[in-house]
Amino acid sequence: MEQRYRLGDVLISRGEIAKKTAELAAKVAADTPQDADGNRELIVVGILTGAVFFLTDLVRELPEDMDVRVDFMSVSSYGNETKSSGVVRIFHDLKTNIEGRNVLVVEDIVDTGRTFAYLLELLQSRNPASLRTCVLLDKSARRETEVRVDYCGFNIPDAFVVGCGLDCAGMWRHLKDIRTVRTQS
Ligand code: PRP
């Protein structure tokens, strides 16, 4: 039977997201150590595709005197399904050598934690100076694997949500608010 999706209520408004993003950026900046020359370098790693939207807002809230670099990895555990397959596939790896450097991994959402657990282990094996994580949304009630979230925007209930990079079968990533999705058969 064909299942149709409709947008539901606004769960988190664009105003709340913007305010929280600025707060998170301030914390990230304050926690980024200076090197011997007084330089504060940070490699911000976005996990395509969903993290792009939050990441671009986050990095533009970082102080202009920080040395901010941006790179991306492309992985997928969900495909077009709404449930995790449990299998993380890497389609595109970093261009940057992160050894000895401060890294912040940015995600739109942590759900079961499988994607993050896999990625963090992989990135840690490359010996960064520091490895921190920043997520816009945390569905902590659904966690299956323990993962460290250093900076979290919002804890959300176990609802299917879209917007700010989160999609439903590829749709609605571009929405500025986080909204629920209703299904009808
Ligand atoms: C989403 C999200 C995370 C992952 C979180 O990505 O961006 O990467 O799922 O789920 P988990 O904690 O259960 O592993 P998805 O695989 O849907 O790809 P996308 O970013 O391209 O939408």
Short mmCIF file of N, CA, C and O in Angstrom, two decimals, residues 15 54 58 61 66 81 94 101 129 170:
data_model
loop_
_atom_site.label_atom_id
_atom_site.label_comp_id
_atom_site.label_asym_id
_atom_site.label_seq_id
_atom_site.Cartn_x
_atom_site.Cartn_y
_atom_site.Cartn_z
N GLY A 15 13.62 30.32 15.07
CA GLY A 15 14.19 31.25 16.03
C GLY A 15 14.94 30.54 17.15
O GLY A 15 16.04 30.93 17.55
N PHE A 54 22.87 22.61 9.24
CA PHE A 54 23.26 23.02 10.58
C PHE A 54 24.72 23.48 10.59
O PHE A 54 25.07 24.49 11.20
N LEU A 58 26.29 26.93 11.91
CA LEU A 58 27.18 26.87 13.08
C LEU A 58 28.52 27.56 12.82
O LEU A 58 28.96 28.39 13.62
N GLU A 61 28.78 31.26 12.94
CA GLU A 61 28.67 31.87 14.27
C GLU A 61 29.99 31.81 15.03
O GLU A 61 30.09 32.34 16.14
N MET A 66 39.15 32.84 14.53
CA MET A 66 39.48 31.41 14.58
C MET A 66 39.88 30.93 13.20
O MET A 66 39.40 31.43 12.18
N GLU A 81 15.01 4.65 3.60
CA GLU A 81 14.15 4.06 4.62
C GLU A 81 14.08 5.00 5.83
O GLU A 81 14.90 5.89 5.99
N LEU A 94 37.28 12.15 4.00
CA LEU A 94 37.85 13.49 4.17
C LEU A 94 39.00 13.74 3.19
O LEU A 94 39.75 12.82 2.87
N ARG A 101 45.35 17.48 14.86
CA ARG A 101 44.54 18.69 14.73
C ARG A 101 43.24 18.58 15.53
O ARG A 101 42.81 17.47 15.88
N ALA A 129 44.33 15.74 17.46
CA ALA A 129 44.70 16.28 18.78
C ALA A 129 43.50 16.23 19.70
O ALA A 129 43.62 15.94 20.89
N GLY A 170 14.05 11.97 1.13
CA GLY A 170 14.73 13.01 0.34
C GLY A 170 14.08 14.37 0.38
O GLY A 170 14.67 15.35 -0.07
#
